[in-house]
Short mmCIF file of C-alpha atoms and ligand atoms in Angstrom, two decimals:
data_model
loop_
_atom_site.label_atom_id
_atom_site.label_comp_id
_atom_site.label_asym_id
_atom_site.label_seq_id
_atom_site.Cartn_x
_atom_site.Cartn_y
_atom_site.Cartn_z
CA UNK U 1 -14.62 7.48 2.14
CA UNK U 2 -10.63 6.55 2.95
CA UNK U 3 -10.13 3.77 4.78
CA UNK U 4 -9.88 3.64 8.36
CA UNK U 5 -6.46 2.00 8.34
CA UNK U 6 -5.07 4.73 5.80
CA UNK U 7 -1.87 5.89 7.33
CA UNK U 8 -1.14 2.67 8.67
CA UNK U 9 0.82 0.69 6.50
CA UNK U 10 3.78 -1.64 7.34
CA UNK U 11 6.25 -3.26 4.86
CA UNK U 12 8.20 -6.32 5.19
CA UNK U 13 10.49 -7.63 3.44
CA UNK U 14 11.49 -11.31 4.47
CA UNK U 15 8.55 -13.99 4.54
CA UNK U 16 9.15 -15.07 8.28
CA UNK U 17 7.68 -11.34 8.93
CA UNK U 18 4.93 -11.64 6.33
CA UNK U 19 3.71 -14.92 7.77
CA UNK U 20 4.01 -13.76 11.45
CA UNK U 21 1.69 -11.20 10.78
CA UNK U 22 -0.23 -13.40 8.74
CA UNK U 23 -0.91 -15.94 11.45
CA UNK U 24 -1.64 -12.87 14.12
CA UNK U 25 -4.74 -12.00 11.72
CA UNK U 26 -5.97 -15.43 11.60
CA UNK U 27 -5.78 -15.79 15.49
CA UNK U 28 -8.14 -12.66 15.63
CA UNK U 29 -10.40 -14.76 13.03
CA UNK U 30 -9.76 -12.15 10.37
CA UNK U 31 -9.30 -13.04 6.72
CA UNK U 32 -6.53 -12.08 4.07
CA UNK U 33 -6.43 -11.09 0.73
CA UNK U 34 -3.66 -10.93 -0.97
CA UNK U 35 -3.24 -8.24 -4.22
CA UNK U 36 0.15 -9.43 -6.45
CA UNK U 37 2.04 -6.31 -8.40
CA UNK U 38 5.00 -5.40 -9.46
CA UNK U 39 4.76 -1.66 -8.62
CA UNK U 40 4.81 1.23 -10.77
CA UNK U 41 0.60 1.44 -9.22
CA UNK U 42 -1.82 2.87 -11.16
CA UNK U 43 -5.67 3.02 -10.47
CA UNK U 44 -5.91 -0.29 -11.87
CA UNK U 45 -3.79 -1.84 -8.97
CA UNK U 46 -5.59 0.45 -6.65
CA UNK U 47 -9.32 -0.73 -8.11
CA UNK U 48 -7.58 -4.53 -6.75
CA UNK U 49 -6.68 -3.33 -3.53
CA UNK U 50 -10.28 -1.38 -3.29
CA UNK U 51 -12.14 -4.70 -4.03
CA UNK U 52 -9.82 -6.74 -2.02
CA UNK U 53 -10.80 -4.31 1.16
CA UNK U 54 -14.27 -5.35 0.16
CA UNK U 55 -13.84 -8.71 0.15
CA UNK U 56 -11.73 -9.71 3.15
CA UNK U 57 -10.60 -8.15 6.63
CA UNK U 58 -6.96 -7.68 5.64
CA UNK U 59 -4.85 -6.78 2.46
CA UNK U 60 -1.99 -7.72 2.03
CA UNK U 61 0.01 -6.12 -1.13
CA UNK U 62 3.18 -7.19 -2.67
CA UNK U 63 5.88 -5.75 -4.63
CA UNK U 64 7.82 -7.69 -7.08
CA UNK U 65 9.64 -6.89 -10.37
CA UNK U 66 10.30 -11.31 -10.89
CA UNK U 67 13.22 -11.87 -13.30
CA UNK U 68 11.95 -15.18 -14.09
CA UNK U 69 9.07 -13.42 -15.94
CA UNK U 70 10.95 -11.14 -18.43
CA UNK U 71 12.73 -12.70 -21.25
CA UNK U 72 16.91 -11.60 -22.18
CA UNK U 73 15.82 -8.87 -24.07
CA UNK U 74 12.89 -7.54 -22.18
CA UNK U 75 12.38 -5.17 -20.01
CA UNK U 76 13.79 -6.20 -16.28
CA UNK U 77 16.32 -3.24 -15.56
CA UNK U 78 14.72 -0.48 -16.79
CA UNK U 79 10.74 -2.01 -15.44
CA UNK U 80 9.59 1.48 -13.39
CA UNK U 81 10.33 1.12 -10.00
CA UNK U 82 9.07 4.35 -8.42
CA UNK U 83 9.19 2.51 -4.70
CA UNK U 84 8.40 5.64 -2.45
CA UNK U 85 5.49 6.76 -4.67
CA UNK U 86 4.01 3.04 -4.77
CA UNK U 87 4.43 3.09 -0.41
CA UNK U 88 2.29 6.11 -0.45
CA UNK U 89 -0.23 4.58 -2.56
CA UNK U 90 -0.78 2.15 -0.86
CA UNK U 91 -0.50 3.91 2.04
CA UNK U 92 -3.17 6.49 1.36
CA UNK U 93 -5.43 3.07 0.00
CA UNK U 94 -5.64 1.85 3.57
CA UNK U 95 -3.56 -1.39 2.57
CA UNK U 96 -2.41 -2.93 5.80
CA UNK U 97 0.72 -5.03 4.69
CA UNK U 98 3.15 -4.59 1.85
CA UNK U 99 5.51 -7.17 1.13
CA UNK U 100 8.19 -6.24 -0.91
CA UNK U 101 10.92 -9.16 -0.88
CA UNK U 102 14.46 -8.34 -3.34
CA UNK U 103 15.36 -11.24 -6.00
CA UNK U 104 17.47 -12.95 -3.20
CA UNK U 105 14.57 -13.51 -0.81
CA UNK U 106 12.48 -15.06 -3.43
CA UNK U 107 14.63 -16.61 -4.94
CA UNK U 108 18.05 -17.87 -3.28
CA UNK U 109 21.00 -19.70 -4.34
CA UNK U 110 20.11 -22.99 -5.35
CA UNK U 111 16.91 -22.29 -5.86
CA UNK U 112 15.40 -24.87 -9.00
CA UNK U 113 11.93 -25.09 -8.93
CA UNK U 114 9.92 -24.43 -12.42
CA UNK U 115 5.70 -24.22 -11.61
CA UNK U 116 4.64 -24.58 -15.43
CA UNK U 117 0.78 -25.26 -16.67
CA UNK U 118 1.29 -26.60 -19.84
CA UNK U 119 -1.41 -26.07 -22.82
CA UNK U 120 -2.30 -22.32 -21.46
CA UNK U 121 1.11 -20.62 -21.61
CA UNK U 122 2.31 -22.21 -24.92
CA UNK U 123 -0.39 -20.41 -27.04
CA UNK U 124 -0.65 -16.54 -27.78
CA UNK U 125 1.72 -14.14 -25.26
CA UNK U 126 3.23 -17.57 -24.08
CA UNK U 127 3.85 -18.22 -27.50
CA UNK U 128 5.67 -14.79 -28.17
CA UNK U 129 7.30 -14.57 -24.79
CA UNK U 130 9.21 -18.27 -24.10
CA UNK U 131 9.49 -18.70 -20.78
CA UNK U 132 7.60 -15.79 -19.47
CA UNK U 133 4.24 -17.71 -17.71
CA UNK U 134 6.57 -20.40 -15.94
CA UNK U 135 7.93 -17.21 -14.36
CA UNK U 136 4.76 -16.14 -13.23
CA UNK U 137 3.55 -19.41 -12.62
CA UNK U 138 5.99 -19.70 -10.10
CA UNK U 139 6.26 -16.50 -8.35
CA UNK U 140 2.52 -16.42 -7.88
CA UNK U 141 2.38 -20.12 -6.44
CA UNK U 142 5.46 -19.24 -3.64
CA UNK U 143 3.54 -15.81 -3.19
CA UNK U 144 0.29 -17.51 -2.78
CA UNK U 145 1.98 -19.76 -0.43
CA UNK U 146 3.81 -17.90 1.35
CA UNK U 147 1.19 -15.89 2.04
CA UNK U 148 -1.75 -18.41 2.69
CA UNK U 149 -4.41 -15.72 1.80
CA UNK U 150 -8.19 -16.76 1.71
CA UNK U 151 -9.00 -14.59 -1.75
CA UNK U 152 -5.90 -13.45 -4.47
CA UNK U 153 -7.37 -10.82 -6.91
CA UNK U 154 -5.60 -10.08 -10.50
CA UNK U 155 -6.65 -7.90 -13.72
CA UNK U 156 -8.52 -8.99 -16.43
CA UNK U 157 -6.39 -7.25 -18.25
CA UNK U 158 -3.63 -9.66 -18.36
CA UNK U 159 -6.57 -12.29 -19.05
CA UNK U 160 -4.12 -15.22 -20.13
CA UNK U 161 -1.77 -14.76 -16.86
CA UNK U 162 -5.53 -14.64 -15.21
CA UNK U 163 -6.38 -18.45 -16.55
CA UNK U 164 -3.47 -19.68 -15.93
CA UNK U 165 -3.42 -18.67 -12.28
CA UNK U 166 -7.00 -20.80 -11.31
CA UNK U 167 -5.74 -23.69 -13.25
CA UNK U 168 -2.70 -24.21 -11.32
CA UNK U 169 -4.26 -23.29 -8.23
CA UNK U 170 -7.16 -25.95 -9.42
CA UNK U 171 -4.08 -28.65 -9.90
CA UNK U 172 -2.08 -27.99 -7.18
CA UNK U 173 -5.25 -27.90 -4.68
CA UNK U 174 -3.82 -24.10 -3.27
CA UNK U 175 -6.63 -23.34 -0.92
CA UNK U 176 -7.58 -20.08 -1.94
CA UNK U 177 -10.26 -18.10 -4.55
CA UNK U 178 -8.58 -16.36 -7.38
CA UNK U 179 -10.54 -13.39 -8.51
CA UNK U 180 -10.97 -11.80 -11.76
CA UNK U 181 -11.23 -7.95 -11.56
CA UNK U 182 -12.34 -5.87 -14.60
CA UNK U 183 -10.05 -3.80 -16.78
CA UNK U 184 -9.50 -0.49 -15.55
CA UNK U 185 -9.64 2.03 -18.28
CA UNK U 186 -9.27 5.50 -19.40
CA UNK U 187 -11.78 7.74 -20.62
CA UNK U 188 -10.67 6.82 -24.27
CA UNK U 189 -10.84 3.28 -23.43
CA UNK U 190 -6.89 2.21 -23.35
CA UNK U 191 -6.46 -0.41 -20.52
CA UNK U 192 -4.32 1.13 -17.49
CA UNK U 193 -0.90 -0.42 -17.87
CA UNK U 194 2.52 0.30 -16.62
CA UNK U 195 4.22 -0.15 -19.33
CA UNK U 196 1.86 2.61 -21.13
CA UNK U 197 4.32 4.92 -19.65
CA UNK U 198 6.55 4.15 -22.58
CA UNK U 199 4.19 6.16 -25.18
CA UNK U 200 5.06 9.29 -26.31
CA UNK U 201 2.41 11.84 -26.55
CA UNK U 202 1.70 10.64 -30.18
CA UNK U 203 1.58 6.98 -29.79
CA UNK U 204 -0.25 7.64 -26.57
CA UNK U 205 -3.18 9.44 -28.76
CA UNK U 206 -3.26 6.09 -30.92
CA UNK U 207 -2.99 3.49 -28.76
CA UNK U 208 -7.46 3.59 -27.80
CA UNK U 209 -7.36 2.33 -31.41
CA UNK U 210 -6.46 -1.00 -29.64
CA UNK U 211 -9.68 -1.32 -27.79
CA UNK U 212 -11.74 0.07 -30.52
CA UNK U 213 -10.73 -2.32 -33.01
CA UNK U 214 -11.34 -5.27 -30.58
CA UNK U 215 -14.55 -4.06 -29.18
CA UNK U 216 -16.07 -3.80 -33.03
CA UNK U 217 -14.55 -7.38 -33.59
CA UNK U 218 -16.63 -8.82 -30.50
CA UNK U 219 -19.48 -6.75 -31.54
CA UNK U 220 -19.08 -8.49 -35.08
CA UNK U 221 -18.69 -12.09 -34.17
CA UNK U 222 -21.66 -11.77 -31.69
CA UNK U 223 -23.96 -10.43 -34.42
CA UNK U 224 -22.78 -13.64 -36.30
CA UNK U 225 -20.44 -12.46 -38.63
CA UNK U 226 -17.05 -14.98 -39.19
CA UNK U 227 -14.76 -15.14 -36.69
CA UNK U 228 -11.49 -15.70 -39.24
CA UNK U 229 -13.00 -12.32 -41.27
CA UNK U 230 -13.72 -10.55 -38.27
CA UNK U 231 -10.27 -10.95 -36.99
CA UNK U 232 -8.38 -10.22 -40.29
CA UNK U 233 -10.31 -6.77 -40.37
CA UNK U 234 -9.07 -6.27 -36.88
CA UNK U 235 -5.70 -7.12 -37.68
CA UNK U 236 -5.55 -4.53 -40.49
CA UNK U 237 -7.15 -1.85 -38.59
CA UNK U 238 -4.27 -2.12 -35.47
CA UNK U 239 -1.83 -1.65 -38.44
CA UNK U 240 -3.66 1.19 -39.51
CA UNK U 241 -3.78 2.68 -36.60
CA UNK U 242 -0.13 3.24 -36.80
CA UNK U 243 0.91 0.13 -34.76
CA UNK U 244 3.69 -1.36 -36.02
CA UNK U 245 3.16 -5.34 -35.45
CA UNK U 246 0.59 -7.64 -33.99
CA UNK U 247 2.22 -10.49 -32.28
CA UNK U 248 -1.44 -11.81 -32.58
CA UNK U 249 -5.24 -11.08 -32.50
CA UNK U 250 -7.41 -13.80 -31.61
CA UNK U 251 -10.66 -15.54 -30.41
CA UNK U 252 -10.19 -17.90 -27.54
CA UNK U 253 -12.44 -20.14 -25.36
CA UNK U 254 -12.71 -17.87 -22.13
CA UNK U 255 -11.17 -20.70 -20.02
CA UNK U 256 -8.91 -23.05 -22.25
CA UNK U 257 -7.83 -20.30 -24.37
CA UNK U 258 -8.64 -22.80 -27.27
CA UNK U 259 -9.85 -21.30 -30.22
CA UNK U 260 -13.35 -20.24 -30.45
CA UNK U 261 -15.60 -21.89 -32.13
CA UNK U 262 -19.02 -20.06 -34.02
CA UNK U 263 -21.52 -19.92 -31.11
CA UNK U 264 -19.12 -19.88 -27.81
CA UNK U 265 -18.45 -17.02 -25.46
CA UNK U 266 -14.84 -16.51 -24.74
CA UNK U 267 -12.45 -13.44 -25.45
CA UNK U 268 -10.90 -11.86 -28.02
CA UNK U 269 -7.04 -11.21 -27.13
CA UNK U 270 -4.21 -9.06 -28.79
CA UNK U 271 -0.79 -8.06 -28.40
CA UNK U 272 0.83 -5.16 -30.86
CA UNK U 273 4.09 -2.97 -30.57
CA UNK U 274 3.26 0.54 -30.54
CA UNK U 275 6.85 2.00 -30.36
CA UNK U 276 8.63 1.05 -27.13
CA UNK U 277 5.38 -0.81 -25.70
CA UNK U 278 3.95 -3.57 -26.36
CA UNK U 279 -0.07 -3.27 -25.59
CA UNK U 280 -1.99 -6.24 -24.97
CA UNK U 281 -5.79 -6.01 -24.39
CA UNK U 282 -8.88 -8.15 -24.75
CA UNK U 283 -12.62 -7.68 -24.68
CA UNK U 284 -15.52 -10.55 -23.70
CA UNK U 285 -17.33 -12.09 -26.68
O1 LIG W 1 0.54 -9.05 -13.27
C1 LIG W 1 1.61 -8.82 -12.66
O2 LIG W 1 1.86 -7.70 -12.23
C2 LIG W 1 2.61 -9.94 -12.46
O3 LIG W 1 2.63 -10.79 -13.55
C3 LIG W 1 2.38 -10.73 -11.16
C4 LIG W 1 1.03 -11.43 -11.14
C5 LIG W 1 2.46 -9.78 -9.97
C6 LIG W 1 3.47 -11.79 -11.01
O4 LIG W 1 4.73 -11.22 -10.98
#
C-alpha cells in the first residue's frame, strides 16, 4: 500500500531548516528516524526507508556523497549522483524530509574535527581504505546530531561501517538506537550496491559468485570444518570466479570484528575487485 504522505516530500538543505522541522515533530510528540545515504537509491535504501516508516512517525532521509570518506584515488567525482531520480524515490516512498546539505554546509572552512573508533576501522576495509571510517565516523556523528533522531537504520551490507556506528554512538552516549537492516539482494544473490553499476554485463553475470563462495564458507565452518581451510578455499574460488583480487576474506567476531575463534558466531567478510568495482559482502556464521 503507498504511503499516505507519498507526494509530500520536502528537501532542505541547511541544518537550521532540518532541525526546525525536527523540533515541530517532536512538539506534536511524533518520533524521527533518520535513514543516512549517499544517493544513487536502490531498493536496498528504499527497504531502510520502508522499515524506518515502520518504526517511527517521521523519516527523515539524507543525501550525502562525504569527501572525507573516499580516499585520493577513489571514487568522489565520478560517485553517481542521479539527484532528480533519488527526489522521486523518495518521493514516491512516502519519505517526509530529505536533507541534502553540499560539502560546504557540512563541512565549512575551518572545520577540524576527526570522530575516529580506533580497533574497528584499522582491521579489514579500514585496513585497505586509510582514512575512509574516520570519514564516516564523522559524518554520521554530525548527521546523527544534527538531526537528533530517536532510531538511525543502516545496511548490513556494509557490516563493518554498521559496528562501528553503535560503538561510537555507545562511547559518545548519542541518544539514539542504531539499527541493523538485512542485505537486500537480487534474485542471484549479489548484494544491492551502487557501485554495482560499474559492472559490465559480463562481470555483472560473475559477481553472485561472491555470495556463493561466502555462503558455502559459513555453511563449512558451522558444520565444523577449519576456519583458516575454509577461508583459503574461499579465497581461491573468488579468483576463480574471474575476480581479479581479494583485498581480504575473513571470519570476524560479529561485534569486535576480532577474529573468530572455532565455536563463535560472527561473520564472514570480503572485499574483491571485479573490474571497476570493488564488491564487498558478508554472510552470518
Ligand atoms: O553507507 C553509506 O551510504 C555511507 O557510508 C553513509 C553511512 C551514508 C555515510 O556517508
Amino acid at each position: 500500500m503507498p504511503s499516505p504522505y507519498a507526494g509530500a516530500l520536502v528537501a532542505v538543505r541547511d541544518v537550521e531548516s532540518l532541525r526546525r522541522r525536527v523540533q515541530a515533530w517532536r512538539r506534536e510528540g511524533r518520533s524521527v528516524a533518520l535513514v543516512p545515504t549517499m544517493g544513487a537509491l536502490h531498493k536496498g535504501h528504499l527497504t531502510l526507508m520502508d522499515r524506518a516508516q515502520k518504526m517511527a512517525d517521521r523519516v527523515v532521509a539524507t543525501i550525502f556523497v562525504n569527501p572525507k570518506q573516499f580516499g585520493p584515488n577513489e571514487d568522489f567525482k565520478s560517485y553517481p549522483r542521479p539527484e532528480h531520480d533519488d527526489f522521486e524515490l523518495l518521493n514516491t516512498a512516502g519519505v517526509h524530509l530529505l536533507f541534502a546539505p553540499d560539502v560546504a554546509a557540512m563541512y565549512p572552512n575551518g572545520f577540524a574535527t576527526n570522530v575516529r573508533v580506533s580497533g574497528l576501522s584499522d582491521v579489514l576495509d579500514g585496513a585497505h581504505r586509510p582514512g575512509h571510517f574516520d570519514g564516516v565516523a564523522t559524518v554520521v556523528t554530525k548527521l546523527l546530531l544534527q538531526t537528533l533522531p530517536d532510531i538511525a537504520l543502516f545496511g548490513e551490507k556494509d557490516y563493518q561501517q554498521l559496528a562501528i556506528i553503535k560503538r561510537l554512538v555507545a562511547d559518545l552516549n548519542i541518544p539514539v538506537d542504531i539499527i541493523g537492516v538485512p542485505t537486500v539482494r537480487d534474485a542471484d544473490g549479489l548484494a544491492l550496491s551502487s557501485r554495482n553499476a560499474y559492472l559490465t554485463p559480463a562481470e555483472r553475470a560473475q559477481a553472485p559468485k561472491l555470495y556463493a563462495v561466502l555462503t558455502a564458507a559459513a555453511a563449512a565452518i558451522v558444520a565444523g570444518g577449519d576456519i583458516a581451510q575454509a577461508l583459503a578455499t574461499a579465497q581461491d574460488e573468488i579468483l576463480n570466479a574471474g575476480f581479479s583480487n581479494v583485498d581480504y576474506v575473513e571470519a570476524r567476531h560479529g561485534e569486535t570484528l576480532q577474529p573468530l575463534k572455532a565455536g563463535e558466531q560472527g561473520r564472514i567478510l570480503a572485499a574483491a575487485q571485479l573490474g571497476r568495482a570493488r564488491l564487498i559482502d558478508n554472510v552470518a556464521i
